[in-house]
Coordinates of C-alpha atoms in Angstrom, one line a residue:
Chain C
M11 CA -40.5 -4.3 7.2
T12 CA -40.4 -1.0 5.8
I13 CA -36.6 -0.7 6.4
N14 CA -36.0 -4.1 4.4
L15 CA -38.0 -2.7 1.6
L16 CA -36.2 0.1 1.2
K17 CA -32.8 -1.6 1.5
S18 CA -33.6 -3.9 -1.3
K19 CA -31.6 -4.1 -4.3
S20 CA -33.9 -2.8 -6.8
K21 CA -34.3 0.5 -4.7
Q22 CA -30.4 0.9 -4.0
F23 CA -29.8 1.5 -8.0
Y24 CA -32.5 4.3 -7.6
F25 CA -30.8 5.5 -4.4
I26 CA -27.3 5.8 -5.9
F27 CA -28.9 8.3 -8.5
V28 CA -30.4 10.5 -5.4
L29 CA -27.0 10.0 -3.4
L30 CA -25.1 11.5 -6.4
K31 CA -27.7 14.3 -7.3
K32 CA -27.0 15.0 -3.5
E33 CA -23.4 15.2 -4.1
F34 CA -23.5 17.7 -6.7
A35 CA -26.4 19.8 -4.9
L36 CA -24.0 20.1 -2.0
D37 CA -21.2 21.0 -3.9
N38 CA -23.3 23.6 -5.6
K39 CA -24.2 25.2 -2.4
K40 CA -20.5 25.0 -0.9
K41 CA -18.8 26.1 -3.9
Q42 CA -15.7 26.2 -1.5
N43 CA -14.4 23.1 -2.5
W44 CA -14.1 23.3 -6.2
S45 CA -12.4 26.9 -5.8
V46 CA -10.0 25.9 -3.2
A47 CA -8.9 22.7 -5.4
L48 CA -8.5 24.8 -8.5
L49 CA -6.7 27.5 -6.7
Y50 CA -4.5 24.7 -5.0
L51 CA -3.6 23.4 -8.7
F52 CA -3.1 26.8 -10.0
G53 CA -0.8 28.0 -7.0
S54 CA 1.7 25.1 -7.4
I55 CA 1.8 25.2 -11.0
F56 CA 2.4 28.7 -11.2
T57 CA 5.2 28.1 -8.3
I58 CA 6.9 25.4 -10.3
Y59 CA 6.8 28.1 -13.2
L60 CA 8.5 30.6 -11.2
L61 CA 11.2 28.2 -9.9
V62 CA 11.7 26.6 -13.5
G63 CA 12.4 30.1 -14.9
Q64 CA 11.8 31.6 -17.9
N65 CA 13.1 29.5 -20.3
K66 CA 10.7 26.5 -20.8
N67 CA 13.4 24.2 -22.6
N68 CA 15.0 23.9 -18.9
L69 CA 12.3 21.1 -18.1
S70 CA 13.3 17.5 -19.8
I71 CA 10.5 15.6 -20.8
P72 CA 11.1 13.0 -17.7
L73 CA 10.8 16.0 -15.3
W74 CA 8.0 17.5 -16.8
N75 CA 6.2 14.2 -16.5
S76 CA 6.9 13.7 -13.0
I77 CA 6.3 17.2 -11.9
L78 CA 3.2 17.0 -13.6
W79 CA 2.1 14.0 -11.7
V80 CA 3.0 15.2 -8.5
I81 CA 1.1 18.3 -8.7
L82 CA -1.8 15.8 -9.9
F83 CA -1.6 13.6 -7.0
F84 CA -1.5 16.3 -4.2
S85 CA -4.3 18.3 -5.9
A86 CA -6.4 14.9 -5.9
M87 CA -5.6 14.4 -2.5
Q88 CA -6.8 18.2 -1.4
I89 CA -10.2 17.7 -3.4
L90 CA -10.8 14.0 -2.1
A91 CA -10.0 15.0 1.6
N92 CA -13.6 16.8 1.5
T93 CA -15.4 13.5 0.3
F94 CA -16.9 12.8 3.7
S95 CA -16.1 15.9 5.7
K96 CA -18.5 18.0 3.4
E97 CA -21.6 16.4 5.0
P98 CA -23.6 18.2 7.9
K99 CA -22.5 16.8 11.0
N100 CA -25.1 13.9 12.1
R101 CA -26.4 12.9 8.6
D102 CA -24.2 9.7 8.8
F103 CA -26.7 8.3 10.9
Y104 CA -29.7 9.0 8.7
Y105 CA -28.0 7.6 5.6
S106 CA -27.0 4.5 7.3
Q107 CA -30.8 3.9 8.2
I108 CA -32.0 4.8 4.3
T109 CA -29.3 3.0 2.3
N110 CA -26.8 0.3 2.9
A111 CA -23.0 1.3 2.8
E112 CA -22.6 -0.1 -0.7
S113 CA -24.8 2.6 -2.2
I114 CA -22.6 5.4 -0.3
I115 CA -19.3 4.5 -1.3
F116 CA -20.3 3.4 -4.8
A117 CA -22.2 7.2 -5.3
K118 CA -18.7 8.7 -3.6
L119 CA -16.8 7.0 -6.2
I120 CA -18.7 7.7 -9.2
Y121 CA -18.9 11.5 -8.2
N122 CA -15.0 11.6 -6.9
F123 CA -14.1 9.9 -10.5
I124 CA -15.9 12.8 -12.2
Q125 CA -14.6 15.4 -10.2
V126 CA -10.8 14.5 -10.3
S127 CA -11.0 13.5 -13.9
I128 CA -12.1 17.2 -14.4
L129 CA -9.5 18.6 -12.2
F130 CA -6.6 16.7 -13.8
V131 CA -7.6 17.6 -17.1
A132 CA -7.9 21.2 -16.1
G133 CA -4.6 20.8 -14.4
Y134 CA -3.0 19.5 -17.6
F135 CA -4.1 22.2 -19.7
I136 CA -3.0 25.0 -17.3
F137 CA 0.4 23.1 -16.8
A138 CA 0.7 22.7 -20.8
F139 CA 0.0 26.7 -20.9
M140 CA 2.6 27.7 -18.1
L141 CA 5.3 25.2 -18.9
G142 CA 5.1 24.2 -22.5
N143 CA 3.1 21.5 -24.0
Q144 CA 5.2 18.5 -24.9
V145 CA 2.8 15.7 -25.7
Q146 CA 2.7 14.3 -28.9
N147 CA 0.0 11.6 -28.5
L148 CA -3.0 13.6 -27.2
P149 CA -5.8 11.1 -26.8
L150 CA -3.6 8.6 -25.2
F151 CA -2.7 11.4 -22.6
I152 CA -6.0 11.9 -22.0
L153 CA -6.6 8.4 -21.5
S154 CA -3.6 8.3 -18.9
L155 CA -5.1 11.2 -17.0
V156 CA -8.5 9.6 -16.9
L157 CA -7.0 6.1 -15.9
G158 CA -4.9 8.1 -13.3
S159 CA -8.0 9.8 -11.7
A160 CA -9.8 6.3 -11.6
S161 CA -6.9 4.7 -9.6
Y162 CA -6.3 7.7 -7.2
V163 CA -9.9 7.6 -6.6
S164 CA -10.6 4.0 -6.0
T165 CA -8.1 4.1 -3.3
L166 CA -8.2 7.5 -2.2
T167 CA -11.9 7.3 -1.1
L168 CA -11.4 4.5 1.3
V169 CA -8.4 6.5 2.9
S170 CA -10.5 9.5 3.3
A171 CA -13.2 7.5 4.9
I172 CA -10.7 6.2 7.3
A173 CA -9.1 9.8 7.8
Y174 CA -12.7 11.0 8.4
K175 CA -13.8 8.3 11.0
A176 CA -10.7 8.7 12.9
N177 CA -11.5 12.4 13.5
S178 CA -8.1 13.4 12.5
N179 CA -6.8 16.2 10.8
N180 CA -6.1 16.5 7.2
G181 CA -2.5 15.6 7.2
I182 CA -3.1 11.8 8.0
M183 CA -4.7 11.4 5.0
A184 CA -2.1 12.5 2.9
I185 CA 0.3 10.3 4.7
L186 CA -2.0 7.2 4.4
G187 CA -2.7 7.6 0.9
L188 CA 0.9 8.5 -0.2
P189 CA 2.5 5.1 0.1
I190 CA -0.6 2.9 -1.1
V191 CA -0.8 5.0 -4.6
L192 CA 2.6 4.3 -5.3
P193 CA 2.5 1.1 -7.5
T194 CA -0.2 2.8 -9.6
T195 CA 1.6 6.2 -10.0
L196 CA 4.5 4.3 -11.3
E197 CA 2.5 2.5 -14.0
I198 CA 0.4 5.9 -14.9
S199 CA 3.3 7.9 -15.2
Q200 CA 5.1 5.1 -17.4
L201 CA 1.9 5.4 -19.5
S202 CA 1.9 9.1 -19.9
K203 CA 5.6 9.3 -20.7
N204 CA 4.8 6.7 -23.6
A205 CA 2.0 9.3 -24.7
I206 CA 4.4 12.3 -24.2
D207 CA 6.9 10.5 -26.7
G208 CA 4.0 9.9 -29.2
L209 CA 4.3 6.1 -29.3
D210 CA 1.5 4.0 -30.7
I211 CA -1.0 2.8 -28.0
S212 CA 0.0 -0.7 -28.6
V213 CA 2.9 -0.4 -26.8
S214 CA 1.5 0.8 -23.6
Y215 CA -1.1 -2.2 -23.8
D216 CA 1.3 -3.8 -20.7
E217 CA 0.5 -0.7 -18.4
I218 CA -3.1 -0.3 -19.1
S219 CA -3.9 -3.8 -18.4
I220 CA -1.9 -3.5 -15.4
I221 CA -3.4 -0.2 -14.2
C222 CA -7.1 -1.6 -15.0
S223 CA -6.4 -4.5 -13.0
L224 CA -5.1 -2.6 -10.1
I225 CA -8.2 -0.3 -10.2
A226 CA -10.5 -3.3 -10.3
I227 CA -8.7 -4.8 -7.1
S228 CA -8.9 -1.5 -5.4
I229 CA -12.6 -0.9 -6.7
S230 CA -13.7 -4.3 -5.0
L231 CA -11.4 -3.6 -2.0
A232 CA -13.3 -0.6 -1.3
F233 CA -16.7 -2.3 -1.5
L234 CA -15.7 -4.9 0.9
L235 CA -14.0 -2.7 3.6
F236 CA -16.1 0.5 3.4
P237 CA -19.0 -1.5 5.2
F238 CA -16.9 -2.3 8.0
L239 CA -15.7 1.3 8.7
W240 CA -19.2 2.7 8.2
K241 CA -21.3 0.6 10.6
D242 CA -20.5 2.0 14.2
Chain I
M15 CA 9.4 -29.1 36.9
Y16 CA 7.3 -28.6 33.9
K17 CA 4.5 -31.0 32.6
I18 CA 5.4 -33.0 29.6
S19 CA 2.2 -31.5 27.7
F20 CA 3.5 -28.1 28.0
M21 CA 6.9 -29.0 26.7
L22 CA 5.3 -30.8 24.0
K23 CA 3.2 -27.6 23.1
N24 CA 6.0 -25.2 23.1
A25 CA 8.7 -27.4 21.6
W26 CA 8.6 -25.1 18.7
K27 CA 10.2 -22.3 20.3
P28 CA 13.6 -23.8 21.3
L29 CA 13.4 -25.1 18.1
S30 CA 13.5 -22.1 16.4
L31 CA 16.8 -21.2 18.4
I32 CA 18.4 -24.3 17.7
L33 CA 17.6 -23.9 13.8
I34 CA 18.9 -20.3 13.8
L35 CA 22.0 -21.2 15.9
Y36 CA 22.7 -24.2 13.5
T37 CA 22.5 -21.7 10.2
I38 CA 24.6 -19.4 11.7
W39 CA 27.3 -22.0 12.5
A40 CA 26.8 -24.1 9.1
G41 CA 26.5 -20.7 7.2
M42 CA 30.0 -19.5 8.3
I43 CA 31.8 -22.7 8.2
W44 CA 30.7 -25.0 5.4
E45 CA 31.6 -24.8 2.0
T46 CA 29.7 -22.9 -0.6
P47 CA 29.6 -22.9 -4.4
R48 CA 31.8 -20.6 -6.1
L49 CA 29.9 -18.1 -8.5
P50 CA 31.3 -15.1 -10.1
I51 CA 30.7 -11.7 -8.5
L52 CA 28.9 -13.3 -5.3
N53 CA 32.2 -15.4 -4.2
E54 CA 31.7 -15.7 -0.8
T55 CA 28.8 -13.3 -0.3
I56 CA 26.6 -16.1 -1.1
R57 CA 26.4 -16.9 2.2
N58 CA 24.0 -13.7 2.7
L59 CA 21.6 -15.8 1.3
Y60 CA 21.1 -17.7 4.7
F61 CA 20.4 -14.3 6.6
H62 CA 19.1 -11.9 4.0
V63 CA 16.5 -14.0 2.1
P64 CA 15.0 -15.9 5.2
M65 CA 14.3 -12.4 6.8
W66 CA 12.1 -11.5 3.6
F67 CA 10.5 -15.0 3.5
G68 CA 9.7 -14.5 7.0
M69 CA 8.2 -11.1 6.8
I70 CA 6.1 -12.5 3.9
I71 CA 4.5 -15.1 5.9
I72 CA 4.4 -13.4 9.1
L73 CA 2.6 -10.2 7.4
L74 CA 0.1 -12.5 5.4
V75 CA -0.8 -14.1 8.9
A76 CA -1.0 -10.6 10.3
C77 CA -3.6 -9.6 7.1
I78 CA -5.6 -13.0 7.9
Y79 CA -5.9 -12.1 11.6
S80 CA -7.2 -8.5 10.3
I81 CA -9.9 -10.0 8.5
M82 CA -10.8 -12.5 11.2
Y83 CA -10.8 -9.1 13.2
L84 CA -13.4 -7.4 10.7
N85 CA -15.5 -10.6 10.6
T86 CA -15.8 -11.0 14.3
K87 CA -14.7 -8.2 15.9
N88 CA -13.1 -10.2 18.8
I89 CA -10.5 -7.9 19.9
K90 CA -8.0 -10.9 20.5
Y91 CA -7.2 -10.9 16.8
D92 CA -6.5 -7.7 16.6
I93 CA -3.9 -7.5 19.3
Y94 CA -2.3 -10.5 17.2
S95 CA -2.4 -9.0 14.3
N96 CA -0.8 -6.0 15.4
Q97 CA 2.0 -7.8 17.2
M98 CA 2.7 -9.8 13.9
T99 CA 2.7 -6.5 12.2
N100 CA 5.2 -5.0 14.4
V101 CA 7.3 -8.4 14.1
G102 CA 7.1 -8.5 10.2
I103 CA 8.1 -4.7 10.1
L104 CA 11.3 -5.7 12.3
F105 CA 12.1 -8.4 9.8
G106 CA 11.7 -6.2 6.9
I107 CA 14.1 -3.6 8.4
L108 CA 16.7 -6.2 9.2
G109 CA 16.3 -7.7 5.6
L110 CA 16.7 -4.2 4.4
V111 CA 19.7 -3.9 6.5
T112 CA 21.4 -7.2 5.6
G113 CA 20.9 -6.4 1.9
M114 CA 22.7 -2.9 2.4
I115 CA 25.6 -4.6 4.2
W116 CA 25.9 -7.4 1.2
A117 CA 25.4 -4.8 -1.6
K118 CA 28.3 -2.7 0.0
Y119 CA 30.4 -5.9 -0.9
T120 CA 28.8 -7.1 -3.8
W121 CA 27.6 -3.9 -5.9
G122 CA 30.1 -1.6 -4.5
E123 CA 27.5 0.9 -2.6
M124 CA 24.8 0.2 -0.2
W125 CA 22.1 1.9 -2.2
S126 CA 22.0 1.5 -5.9
G127 CA 18.8 2.2 -6.9
D128 CA 17.7 -1.3 -7.6
A129 CA 14.3 -2.1 -8.3
K130 CA 13.8 -4.5 -5.3
Q131 CA 15.7 -2.4 -3.0
K132 CA 13.1 0.8 -4.0
G133 CA 10.1 -1.8 -3.9
S134 CA 10.8 -3.1 -0.3
A135 CA 11.8 0.2 1.0
W136 CA 8.3 1.7 -0.4
G137 CA 6.6 -1.2 1.1
L138 CA 8.1 -0.7 4.4
F139 CA 7.2 2.8 4.4
I140 CA 3.8 1.9 4.1
Y141 CA 3.9 -0.3 7.3
F142 CA 5.8 2.5 9.1
V143 CA 2.2 4.6 8.0
Y144 CA 0.5 1.8 9.8
L145 CA 2.3 2.2 12.9
I146 CA 1.5 6.0 12.6
L147 CA -2.1 5.4 12.3
R148 CA -2.2 3.0 15.1
Y149 CA -0.6 5.7 17.7
S150 CA -2.8 8.3 16.4
V151 CA -6.2 6.9 17.4
S152 CA -6.9 6.5 21.3
D153 CA -10.0 4.4 21.3
P154 CA -9.3 0.5 21.3
T155 CA -12.3 -0.6 19.1
D156 CA -12.1 2.7 16.5
R157 CA -8.2 1.5 16.4
A158 CA -8.8 -2.1 15.9
K159 CA -11.0 -1.3 13.1
F160 CA -8.9 1.2 11.2
S161 CA -5.6 -0.5 11.6
S162 CA -7.6 -3.8 10.4
V163 CA -8.6 -2.0 7.3
Y164 CA -5.3 -0.3 6.6
N165 CA -3.6 -3.9 7.2
I166 CA -5.5 -5.4 4.6
L167 CA -4.9 -2.6 2.1
A168 CA -1.2 -2.2 2.8
Y169 CA -0.8 -5.8 2.4
L170 CA -2.2 -5.9 -1.2
A171 CA 0.0 -2.9 -2.0
L172 CA 2.9 -4.9 -0.7
V173 CA 2.7 -7.8 -3.0
P174 CA 2.5 -6.0 -6.3
L175 CA 5.7 -3.7 -5.2
L176 CA 7.9 -6.6 -3.8
F177 CA 7.0 -9.3 -6.7
I178 CA 5.5 -7.7 -9.7
F179 CA 7.4 -4.3 -10.0
P180 CA 11.0 -5.6 -9.7
R181 CA 10.0 -8.5 -12.3
M182 CA 9.2 -5.9 -15.0
Q183 CA 12.6 -4.0 -14.6
D184 CA 16.3 -5.0 -15.0
S185 CA 17.5 -5.6 -11.8
L186 CA 21.0 -6.3 -9.9
H187 CA 19.5 -8.6 -8.0
P188 CA 20.7 -12.1 -8.6
G189 CA 18.1 -14.2 -10.2
N190 CA 15.8 -11.1 -11.3
G191 CA 15.9 -9.5 -14.5
G192 CA 13.3 -12.4 -15.3
N193 CA 12.8 -15.3 -13.1
P194 CA 12.3 -15.9 -9.6
G195 CA 15.5 -16.2 -7.3
F196 CA 16.8 -19.6 -6.7
N197 CA 17.4 -20.9 -10.6
S198 CA 20.3 -19.0 -11.3
Y199 CA 21.9 -19.2 -7.9
D200 CA 23.1 -22.8 -8.7
L201 CA 21.7 -23.6 -5.5
D202 CA 23.1 -26.9 -4.8
S203 CA 21.8 -29.3 -2.1
R204 CA 24.1 -28.3 0.6
M205 CA 22.9 -24.7 0.6
R206 CA 19.5 -26.0 0.6
M207 CA 20.2 -27.7 3.8
I208 CA 21.1 -24.6 5.7
F209 CA 18.7 -22.3 3.7
Y210 CA 15.3 -24.1 4.5
P211 CA 16.0 -24.5 8.0
A212 CA 17.0 -20.9 8.3
V213 CA 13.7 -19.7 6.8
I214 CA 11.8 -22.0 9.1
G215 CA 14.1 -21.0 12.4
W216 CA 13.6 -17.3 11.6
T217 CA 9.9 -17.2 10.8
L218 CA 9.4 -19.4 13.8
L219 CA 11.3 -17.0 16.1
G220 CA 9.1 -14.3 14.6
V221 CA 6.2 -16.0 15.6
W222 CA 7.5 -16.6 19.2
L223 CA 8.0 -13.0 19.7
A224 CA 4.8 -12.0 18.2
T225 CA 2.7 -14.4 20.4
L226 CA 4.8 -13.2 23.7
R227 CA 4.0 -9.7 23.0
A228 CA 0.2 -10.5 22.1
R229 CA -0.1 -12.5 25.3
L230 CA 1.5 -9.7 27.3
D231 CA -1.3 -7.4 25.5
L232 CA -4.1 -9.3 26.2
V233 CA -3.1 -9.6 30.0
R234 CA -2.8 -5.6 29.7
E235 CA -6.1 -5.5 28.0
K236 CA -7.9 -7.3 31.3

């Protein structure tokens, strides 16, 4: 009886807040996740900077765009690999008794979205600082970064759940996630290229609508499929 | 000798072979309409396109079996889904190879970076990762769970890659850069007579192969 009350719908909204607070607290305690992710980002951008050479005009605009998105994708992968494995060992059973799987995945999605958006914006600023800023329509570019983080998070959270439950090493998450994320990556790089070229937002309505529908599909899939993974 | 009910129930299997042999014979011997650039290579329509049709149908069935496994947790569905996916991957590879052979004669080179080629190659890559995932997990129940979830994800990623993404770009493929395949083929009824049986024949062959392997796996499970 008590368990049923605990799992009622109105309680779930409260639990999502609690789970979000828990995620922030966990990352605050172990600052390792953020520091590794930022260091990874900085390291890869620095490597590209050294490889490109001192002359910043070596990079054409499409190349600048593609390299940026590749780096952002792998850093998102890095930080999303920790979504499930940062919990202490046997807490999963405790959570599954208290809340339903939908609340857990919802909290993880929101928290990952915040994390990856901050990571992407920080990554863009570091990239622009080292390799030259060629963006002409900055608000649209920031929008493409945010939409990109939303689409990566919506698919890769589920993939990291699969990788976590399969008890495999980190390599399998990259290989699982990379192909699924490709259709969205193509659209997003097109959108960010439009932003770099300084085109008006009305030109990009097609891409934005496709990206938003793909995000919606991925989030609904994550909601549908995650309970099957979570219950043992 | 075999019972009549057995022969009637399994009649579709030799039927698939007959249809395929018919399409191979008729496809090579009968006349085809003359179109610029395509000329005789339009015969590829009888082999390359049924591969992709068969792949889409078989992978859809595999996706449905995955959904049924997740709902009922009956391992039989997972075995069927796995074997269907294997056959779908095989058809995809064959479709890509026949497409490359055709492209050598029509477009001049085997890989020309055409949007549909890229999309289908990447879609196939998604399913190769499915195979890796399947081999990396040893516990059968866990393996069934993960591969079902990934199968659904993979099919829903494949559909935009094969259909939506090429339509939005200029493509060298006949019938693309706008509308679906068949209008600009000038597909006359003679070609249709060979094409539809080819699709049915290859799909039935794929299903036969998949069910045979699945039954073998089921016996091995016990």
